[in-house]
Amino acid sequence: MELSERKKKILCMAIEEYIKDSSPITSGGIKDVASLECSTATLRNELNALEAMGFLKQLHTSGGRIPTPQGYRFYVENLLSGVSASEHELEKVRQLISSRTSSLSEILNGIAKIVSNATNYPTVVMMNGIDNLVMTEFKIIPLLENKIMVLIGTMAGYINETMEVKAGIKECEDASAYLTKNFRGATVGYLIENIDFLEEGMNDEIASFQMVVNSLVKGLKKMNSQKLINVEREGSVKLLEDGKSLEDAKKVLSMLDDREQLEKSLHLSGKGDIEVTVAEEEEAVASVVKAPILLQGRQLASIGVIGPQRMEYSKIASALKVVVDVLKDLKGE
């Protein structure tokens, strides 16, 4: 639906004012904050037209208007076309991932914390692309009680897993050397798909440590099939501030404990860097601003900020833009 430039400006300003203080929108209120060359009567007509088009709705006959899901949708789609990341936040994420000496889960948790602190809303990271990780090295270390520790270096930090396998120092060293030699520069998915084929022609070479390799691949398959979800709740207090609806806050907090809903809400269509689901659209119980975490063009995870319909979409989109931009620029070794 095509809107005139004046209608666009009025609608976006009206929504921003509503997000700010939860006060219904009136022509007088818009007149006070807008630098528009038009009368209050003209503004009233424009608001009437926006209501008729479905972007605003009136709660009471004599009261002001509030945005509809359609209005929020228009607002965020216009907003996302010009969103940019702050250099300060970009540097925080760069520092977090630059050394790549932390575990993958620590890095993703750290990214979630940065975004949650920047937005003051709960942030969720769902790792759903471990098979896309490019591996750089393997270190397998024997532990006590028939266990081994597996460290897999990747372009995004290392994968750290403890497995129940009885193996000595030599078997672990040989397995580490074999896997690094054959799979450096390959993805986790490639290893999972091709390990059986490689083993067929190298039975003698790997016989002494085949149990170690088999256990590692089994562990990676399990990890790849499960979507690992981290919920950063530091921003939850924001839901109860600024006059936001207690009922809306309850919906969001309930969603954070519902794994199935979180998985569904963080699903990405792949149409853009940042996507938005507005509460009450397609039966969504909360609004979600989300983005893919990409590394060298491959999706590793999804990150989403979850809140009520009336939340600060501009601030949230800017924070997510930080993650998208930094990881897009990250080069492999």
PDB file of N, CA and C in Angstrom, residues 89 92 109-123 232-235 305 315 319:
ATOM      1  N   GLU A  89      29.835  -0.316  19.544  1.00  0.00           N
ATOM      2  CA  GLU A  89      29.376  -1.697  19.707  1.00  0.00           C
ATOM      3  C   GLU A  89      30.109  -2.638  18.755  1.00  0.00           C
ATOM      4  N   LYS A  92      33.266  -3.767  20.385  1.00  0.00           N
ATOM      5  CA  LYS A  92      33.043  -4.765  21.441  1.00  0.00           C
ATOM      6  C   LYS A  92      32.984  -6.173  20.860  1.00  0.00           C
ATOM      7  N   ASN A 109      27.499 -16.825  23.587  1.00  0.00           N
ATOM      8  CA  ASN A 109      26.922 -16.262  24.811  1.00  0.00           C
ATOM      9  C   ASN A 109      27.352 -14.805  24.989  1.00  0.00           C
ATOM     10  N   GLY A 110      28.617 -14.536  24.661  1.00  0.00           N
ATOM     11  CA  GLY A 110      29.120 -13.170  24.780  1.00  0.00           C
ATOM     12  C   GLY A 110      28.425 -12.220  23.822  1.00  0.00           C
ATOM     13  N   ILE A 111      28.159 -12.685  22.602  1.00  0.00           N
ATOM     14  CA  ILE A 111      27.430 -11.871  21.626  1.00  0.00           C
ATOM     15  C   ILE A 111      26.022 -11.586  22.134  1.00  0.00           C
ATOM     16  N   ALA A 112      25.370 -12.620  22.684  1.00  0.00           N
ATOM     17  CA  ALA A 112      24.013 -12.430  23.227  1.00  0.00           C
ATOM     18  C   ALA A 112      24.022 -11.413  24.352  1.00  0.00           C
ATOM     19  N   LYS A 113      25.052 -11.460  25.203  1.00  0.00           N
ATOM     20  CA  LYS A 113      25.133 -10.525  26.333  1.00  0.00           C
ATOM     21  C   LYS A 113      25.341  -9.093  25.840  1.00  0.00           C
ATOM     22  N   ILE A 114      26.191  -8.909  24.841  1.00  0.00           N
ATOM     23  CA  ILE A 114      26.426  -7.571  24.288  1.00  0.00           C
ATOM     24  C   ILE A 114      25.134  -6.989  23.736  1.00  0.00           C
ATOM     25  N   VAL A 115      24.396  -7.808  22.979  1.00  0.00           N
ATOM     26  CA  VAL A 115      23.144  -7.329  22.373  1.00  0.00           C
ATOM     27  C   VAL A 115      22.095  -7.057  23.450  1.00  0.00           C
ATOM     28  N   SER A 116      21.995  -7.945  24.444  1.00  0.00           N
ATOM     29  CA  SER A 116      21.016  -7.764  25.512  1.00  0.00           C
ATOM     30  C   SER A 116      21.302  -6.497  26.311  1.00  0.00           C
ATOM     31  N   ASN A 117      22.586  -6.256  26.611  1.00  0.00           N
ATOM     32  CA  ASN A 117      22.959  -5.052  27.351  1.00  0.00           C
ATOM     33  C   ASN A 117      22.703  -3.789  26.540  1.00  0.00           C
ATOM     34  N   ALA A 118      22.908  -3.885  25.223  1.00  0.00           N
ATOM     35  CA  ALA A 118      22.721  -2.714  24.362  1.00  0.00           C
ATOM     36  C   ALA A 118      21.250  -2.372  24.176  1.00  0.00           C
ATOM     37  N   THR A 119      20.392  -3.380  24.233  1.00  0.00           N
ATOM     38  CA  THR A 119      18.967  -3.156  23.939  1.00  0.00           C
ATOM     39  C   THR A 119      18.085  -3.148  25.185  1.00  0.00           C
ATOM     40  N   ASN A 120      18.566  -3.763  26.273  1.00  0.00           N
ATOM     41  CA  ASN A 120      17.760  -3.935  27.487  1.00  0.00           C
ATOM     42  C   ASN A 120      16.549  -4.838  27.266  1.00  0.00           C
ATOM     43  N   TYR A 121      16.692  -5.787  26.361  1.00  0.00           N
ATOM     44  CA  TYR A 121      15.647  -6.800  26.143  1.00  0.00           C
ATOM     45  C   TYR A 121      16.289  -8.182  26.166  1.00  0.00           C
ATOM     46  N   PRO A 122      15.518  -9.230  26.492  1.00  0.00           N
ATOM     47  CA  PRO A 122      16.059 -10.593  26.444  1.00  0.00           C
ATOM     48  C   PRO A 122      16.548 -10.933  25.043  1.00  0.00           C
ATOM     49  N   THR A 123      17.667 -11.638  24.975  1.00  0.00           N
ATOM     50  CA  THR A 123      18.264 -12.002  23.689  1.00  0.00           C
ATOM     51  C   THR A 123      18.504 -13.511  23.668  1.00  0.00           C
ATOM     52  N   GLU A 232      19.769 -15.125  27.062  1.00  0.00           N
ATOM     53  CA  GLU A 232      20.363 -14.084  27.893  1.00  0.00           C
ATOM     54  C   GLU A 232      19.223 -13.235  28.446  1.00  0.00           C
ATOM     55  N   ARG A 233      18.970 -13.364  29.755  1.00  0.00           N
ATOM     56  CA  ARG A 233      17.777 -12.764  30.341  1.00  0.00           C
ATOM     57  C   ARG A 233      18.023 -11.390  30.991  1.00  0.00           C
ATOM     58  N   GLU A 234      19.215 -10.849  30.853  1.00  0.00           N
ATOM     59  CA  GLU A 234      19.525  -9.609  31.566  1.00  0.00           C
ATOM     60  C   GLU A 234      18.570  -8.475  31.218  1.00  0.00           C
ATOM     61  N   GLY A 235      18.049  -8.482  30.003  1.00  0.00           N
ATOM     62  CA  GLY A 235      17.153  -7.407  29.601  1.00  0.00           C
ATOM     63  C   GLY A 235      15.713  -7.596  30.045  1.00  0.00           C
ATOM     64  N   VAL A 305      16.147 -10.800  19.402  1.00  0.00           N
ATOM     65  CA  VAL A 305      15.777 -10.013  20.585  1.00  0.00           C
ATOM     66  C   VAL A 305      14.260 -10.076  20.695  1.00  0.00           C
ATOM     67  N   LYS A 315      16.621   0.710  17.941  1.00  0.00           N
ATOM     68  CA  LYS A 315      17.764   0.400  18.789  1.00  0.00           C
ATOM     69  C   LYS A 315      18.165  -1.071  18.662  1.00  0.00           C
ATOM     70  N   ALA A 319      21.654  -2.839  17.063  1.00  0.00           N
ATOM     71  CA  ALA A 319      22.502  -3.760  17.830  1.00  0.00           C
ATOM     72  C   ALA A 319      22.749  -5.057  17.063  1.00  0.00           C
TER      73      ALA A 319
END
